[in-house]
CSV table of C-alpha atoms in Angstrom, one decimal:
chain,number,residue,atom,x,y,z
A,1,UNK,CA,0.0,0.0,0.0
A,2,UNK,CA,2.6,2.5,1.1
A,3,UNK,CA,4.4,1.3,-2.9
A,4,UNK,CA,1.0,3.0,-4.3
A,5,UNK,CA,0.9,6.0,-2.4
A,6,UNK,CA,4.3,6.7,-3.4
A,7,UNK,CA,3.5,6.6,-6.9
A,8,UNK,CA,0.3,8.3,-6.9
A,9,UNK,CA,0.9,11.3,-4.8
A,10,UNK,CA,3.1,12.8,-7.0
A,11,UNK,CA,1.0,12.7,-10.1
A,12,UNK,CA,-1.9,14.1,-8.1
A,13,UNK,CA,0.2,17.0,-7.0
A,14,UNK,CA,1.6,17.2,-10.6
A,15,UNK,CA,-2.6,17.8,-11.8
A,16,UNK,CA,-3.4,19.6,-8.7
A,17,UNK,CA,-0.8,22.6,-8.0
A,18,UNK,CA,-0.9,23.6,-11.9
A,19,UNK,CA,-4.8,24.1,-11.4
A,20,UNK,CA,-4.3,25.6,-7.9
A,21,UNK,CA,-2.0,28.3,-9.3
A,22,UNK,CA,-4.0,28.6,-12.6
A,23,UNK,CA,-6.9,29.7,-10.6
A,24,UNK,CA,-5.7,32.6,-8.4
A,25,UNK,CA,-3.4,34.0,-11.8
A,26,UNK,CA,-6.7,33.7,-13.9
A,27,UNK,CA,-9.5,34.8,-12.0
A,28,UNK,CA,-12.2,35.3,-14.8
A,29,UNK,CA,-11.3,32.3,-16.9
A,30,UNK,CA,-9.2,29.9,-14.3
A,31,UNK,CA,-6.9,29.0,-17.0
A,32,UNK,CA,-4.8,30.2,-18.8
A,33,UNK,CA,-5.7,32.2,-22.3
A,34,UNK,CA,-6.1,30.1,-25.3
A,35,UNK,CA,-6.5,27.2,-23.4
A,36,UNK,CA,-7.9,24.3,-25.3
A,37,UNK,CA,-7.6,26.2,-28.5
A,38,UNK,CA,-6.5,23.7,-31.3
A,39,UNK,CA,-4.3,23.8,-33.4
A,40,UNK,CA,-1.3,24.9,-31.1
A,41,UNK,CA,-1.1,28.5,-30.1
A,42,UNK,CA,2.7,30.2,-31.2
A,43,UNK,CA,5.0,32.4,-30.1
A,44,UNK,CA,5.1,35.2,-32.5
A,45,UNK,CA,8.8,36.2,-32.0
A,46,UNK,CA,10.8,32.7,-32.1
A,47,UNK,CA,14.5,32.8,-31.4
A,48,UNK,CA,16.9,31.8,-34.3
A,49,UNK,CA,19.7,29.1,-34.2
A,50,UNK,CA,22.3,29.6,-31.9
A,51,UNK,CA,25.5,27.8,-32.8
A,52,UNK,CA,26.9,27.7,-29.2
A,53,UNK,CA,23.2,26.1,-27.7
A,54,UNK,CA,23.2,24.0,-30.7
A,55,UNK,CA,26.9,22.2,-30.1
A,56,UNK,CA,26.5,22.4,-26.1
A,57,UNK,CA,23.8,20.5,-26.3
A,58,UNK,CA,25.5,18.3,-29.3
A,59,UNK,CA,28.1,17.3,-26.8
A,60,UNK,CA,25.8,16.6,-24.1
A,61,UNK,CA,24.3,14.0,-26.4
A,62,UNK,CA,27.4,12.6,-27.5
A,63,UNK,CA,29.1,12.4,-24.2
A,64,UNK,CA,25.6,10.1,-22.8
A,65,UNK,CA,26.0,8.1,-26.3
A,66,UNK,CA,29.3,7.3,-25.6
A,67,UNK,CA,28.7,6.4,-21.9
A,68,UNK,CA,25.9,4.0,-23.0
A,69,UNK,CA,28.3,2.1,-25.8
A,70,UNK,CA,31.6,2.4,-23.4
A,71,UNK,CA,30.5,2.5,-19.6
A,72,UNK,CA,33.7,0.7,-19.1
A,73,UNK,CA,35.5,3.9,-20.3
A,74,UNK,CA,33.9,5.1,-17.3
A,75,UNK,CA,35.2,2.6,-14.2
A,76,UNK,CA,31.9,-0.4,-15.3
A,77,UNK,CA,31.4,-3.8,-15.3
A,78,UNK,CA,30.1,-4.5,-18.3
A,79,UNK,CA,28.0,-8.1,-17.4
A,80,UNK,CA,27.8,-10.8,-19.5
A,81,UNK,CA,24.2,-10.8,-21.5
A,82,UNK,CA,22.2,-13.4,-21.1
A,83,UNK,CA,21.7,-15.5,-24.4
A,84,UNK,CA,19.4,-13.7,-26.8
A,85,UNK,CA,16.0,-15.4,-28.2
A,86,UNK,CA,16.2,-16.1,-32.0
A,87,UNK,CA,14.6,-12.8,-33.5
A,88,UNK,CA,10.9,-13.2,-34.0
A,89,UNK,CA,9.3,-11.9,-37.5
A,90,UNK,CA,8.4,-8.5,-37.7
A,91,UNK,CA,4.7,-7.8,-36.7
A,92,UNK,CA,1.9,-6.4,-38.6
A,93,UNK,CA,1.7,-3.4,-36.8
A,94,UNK,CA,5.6,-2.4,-37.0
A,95,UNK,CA,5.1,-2.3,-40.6
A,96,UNK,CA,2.1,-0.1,-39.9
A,97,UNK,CA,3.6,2.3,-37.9
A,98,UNK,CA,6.4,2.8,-39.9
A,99,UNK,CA,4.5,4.0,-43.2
A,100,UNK,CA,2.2,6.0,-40.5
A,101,UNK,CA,5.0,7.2,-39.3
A,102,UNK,CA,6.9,7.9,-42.4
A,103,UNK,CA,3.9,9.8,-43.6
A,104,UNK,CA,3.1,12.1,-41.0
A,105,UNK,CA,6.9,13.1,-40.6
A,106,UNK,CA,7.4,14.0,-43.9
A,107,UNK,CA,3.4,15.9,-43.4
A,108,UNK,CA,4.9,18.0,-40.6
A,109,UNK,CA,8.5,18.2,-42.2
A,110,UNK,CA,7.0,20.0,-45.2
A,111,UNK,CA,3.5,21.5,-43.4
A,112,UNK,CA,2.0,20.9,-46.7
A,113,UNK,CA,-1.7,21.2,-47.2
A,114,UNK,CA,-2.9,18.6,-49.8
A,115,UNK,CA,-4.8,16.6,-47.1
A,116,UNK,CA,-7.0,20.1,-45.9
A,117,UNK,CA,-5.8,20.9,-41.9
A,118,UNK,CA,-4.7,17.2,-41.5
A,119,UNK,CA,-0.8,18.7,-41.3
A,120,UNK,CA,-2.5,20.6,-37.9
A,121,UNK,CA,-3.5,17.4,-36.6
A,122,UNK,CA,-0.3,15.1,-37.4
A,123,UNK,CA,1.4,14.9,-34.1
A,124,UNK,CA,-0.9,12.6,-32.5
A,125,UNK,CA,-0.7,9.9,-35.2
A,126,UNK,CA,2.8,10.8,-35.7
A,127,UNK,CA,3.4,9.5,-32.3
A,128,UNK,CA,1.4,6.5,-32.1
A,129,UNK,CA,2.8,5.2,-35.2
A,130,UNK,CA,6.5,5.8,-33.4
A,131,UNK,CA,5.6,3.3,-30.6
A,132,UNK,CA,3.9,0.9,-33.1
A,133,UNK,CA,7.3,0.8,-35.3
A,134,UNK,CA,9.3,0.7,-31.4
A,135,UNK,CA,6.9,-2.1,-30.3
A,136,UNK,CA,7.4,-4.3,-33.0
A,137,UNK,CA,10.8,-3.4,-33.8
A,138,UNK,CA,11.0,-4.9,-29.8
A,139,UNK,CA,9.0,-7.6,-30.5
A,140,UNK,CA,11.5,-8.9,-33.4
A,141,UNK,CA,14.5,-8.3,-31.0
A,142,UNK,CA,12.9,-10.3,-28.5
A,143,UNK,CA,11.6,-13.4,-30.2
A,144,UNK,CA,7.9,-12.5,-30.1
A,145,UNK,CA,7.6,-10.5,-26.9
A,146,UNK,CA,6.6,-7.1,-26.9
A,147,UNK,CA,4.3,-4.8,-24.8
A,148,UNK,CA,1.8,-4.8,-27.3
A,149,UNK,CA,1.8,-8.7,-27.8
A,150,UNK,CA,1.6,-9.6,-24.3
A,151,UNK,CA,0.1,-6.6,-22.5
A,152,UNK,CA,-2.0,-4.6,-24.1
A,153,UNK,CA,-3.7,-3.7,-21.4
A,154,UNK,CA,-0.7,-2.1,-19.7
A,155,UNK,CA,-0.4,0.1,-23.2
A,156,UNK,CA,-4.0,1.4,-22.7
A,157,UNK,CA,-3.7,2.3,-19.0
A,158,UNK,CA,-0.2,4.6,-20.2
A,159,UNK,CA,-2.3,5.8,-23.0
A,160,UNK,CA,-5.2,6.7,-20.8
A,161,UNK,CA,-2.3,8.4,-18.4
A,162,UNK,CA,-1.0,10.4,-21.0
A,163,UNK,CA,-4.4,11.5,-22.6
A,164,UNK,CA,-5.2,12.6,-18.9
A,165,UNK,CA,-1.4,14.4,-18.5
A,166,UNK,CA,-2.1,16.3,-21.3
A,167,UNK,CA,-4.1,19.1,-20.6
A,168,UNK,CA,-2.5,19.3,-17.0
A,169,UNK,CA,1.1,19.8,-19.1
A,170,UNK,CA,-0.5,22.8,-21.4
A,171,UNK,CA,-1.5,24.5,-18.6
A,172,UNK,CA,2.3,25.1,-17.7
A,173,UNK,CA,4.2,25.0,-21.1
A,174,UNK,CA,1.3,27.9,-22.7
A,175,UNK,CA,0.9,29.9,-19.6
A,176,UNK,CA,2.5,33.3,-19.4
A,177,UNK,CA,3.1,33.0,-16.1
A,178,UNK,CA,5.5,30.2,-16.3
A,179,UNK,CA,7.0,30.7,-20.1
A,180,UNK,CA,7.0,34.5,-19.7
A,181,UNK,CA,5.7,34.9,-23.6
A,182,UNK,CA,2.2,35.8,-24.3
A,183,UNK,CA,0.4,33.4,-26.9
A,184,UNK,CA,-0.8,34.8,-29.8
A,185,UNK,CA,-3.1,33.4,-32.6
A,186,UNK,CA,-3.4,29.9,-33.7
A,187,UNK,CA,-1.1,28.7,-36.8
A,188,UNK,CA,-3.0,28.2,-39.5
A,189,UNK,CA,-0.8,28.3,-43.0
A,190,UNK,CA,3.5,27.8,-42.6
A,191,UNK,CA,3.4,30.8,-45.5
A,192,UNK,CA,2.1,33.7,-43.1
A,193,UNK,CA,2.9,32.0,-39.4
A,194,UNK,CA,6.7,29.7,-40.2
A,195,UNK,CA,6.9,29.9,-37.0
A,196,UNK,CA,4.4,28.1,-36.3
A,197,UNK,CA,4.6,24.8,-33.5
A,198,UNK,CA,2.4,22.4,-35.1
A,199,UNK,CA,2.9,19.7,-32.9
């Protein structure tokens, strides 16, 4: 029992406090403005590049690369890994979520409009199709076992979990309070907004 409190009190104070604050630094609407609008609200004035955040962070990634492929660089034990499981064939759904994938990186890439306001819209399948194409990309490396193949159920709860995070984290990451910007209209064409988030 104490195991479950420990896990659940911080993702009730993680929904809780943003609403608590949102209330008192909103007092007509309770949240903050634009909230809920869709698609994504921008910030009108986005930095540029910047060549020195750009290779700082570079290196950061490099230097956690390199500890992952070399932690006995670093004073590990590498153990010995257990035998692996002949690979399993790839399942239906990797292939799925690969073209899904595929397609709704290139739709974002390009923010093209062929398909009508579906480029406004591609983040969501964009993602799922990224943890179809990691599940069965597991699955194969496994020899048949995968999160999806053997608990499906566990992959709805994290997807009912995230659906509910959602709004709690766009309280915080669009409020003016906590970014310092103020969010201006929705993005609706890459020609008169490029600066446009559309994920």
């Amino acid at each position: 029992m104490k195991r479950v409190v420990g896990l659940v009190w911080p993702i009730v104070l993680s929904i809780v406090l943003p609403l608590v604050a949102a209330w008192f630094v909103y007092p007509e609407t309770h949240l903050p403005p634009g909230f809920g609008v869709f698609p994504p609200l921008f910030v009108a004035a986005a930095p540029g590049f910047n060549l020195l955040v750009f290779a700082v962070l570079a290196l950061v990634e490099i230097g956690i690369v390199v500890f992952m492929l070399f932690p006995q660089w670093f004073g590990f034990t590498v153990p010995k890994p257990p035998p692996r499981p002949a690979p399993a064939r790839f399942p239906a759904w990797f292939w799925i979520g690969a073209m899904v994938t595929l397609f709704f990186w290139w739709l974002m890439w390009t923010r093209v409009t062929p398909f009508g306001d579906l480029v406004y819209y591609a983040f969501t399948p964009l993602w799922w199709g990224f943890i179809l194409t990691l599940d069965g990309l597991v699955y194969h490396r496994s020899g048949g076992y995968s999160l999806l193949a053997k608990r499906p159920q566990t992959l709805l709860i994290s997807a009912a979990v995230s659906l509910g995070a959602g709004p709690i984290s766009t309280i915080s990451t669009i409020s003016p309070w906590v970014t310092g910007t103020t969010p201006t209209a929705p993005c609706r064409s890459s020609a008169t907004a490029p600066s446009c988030c559309c994920s």
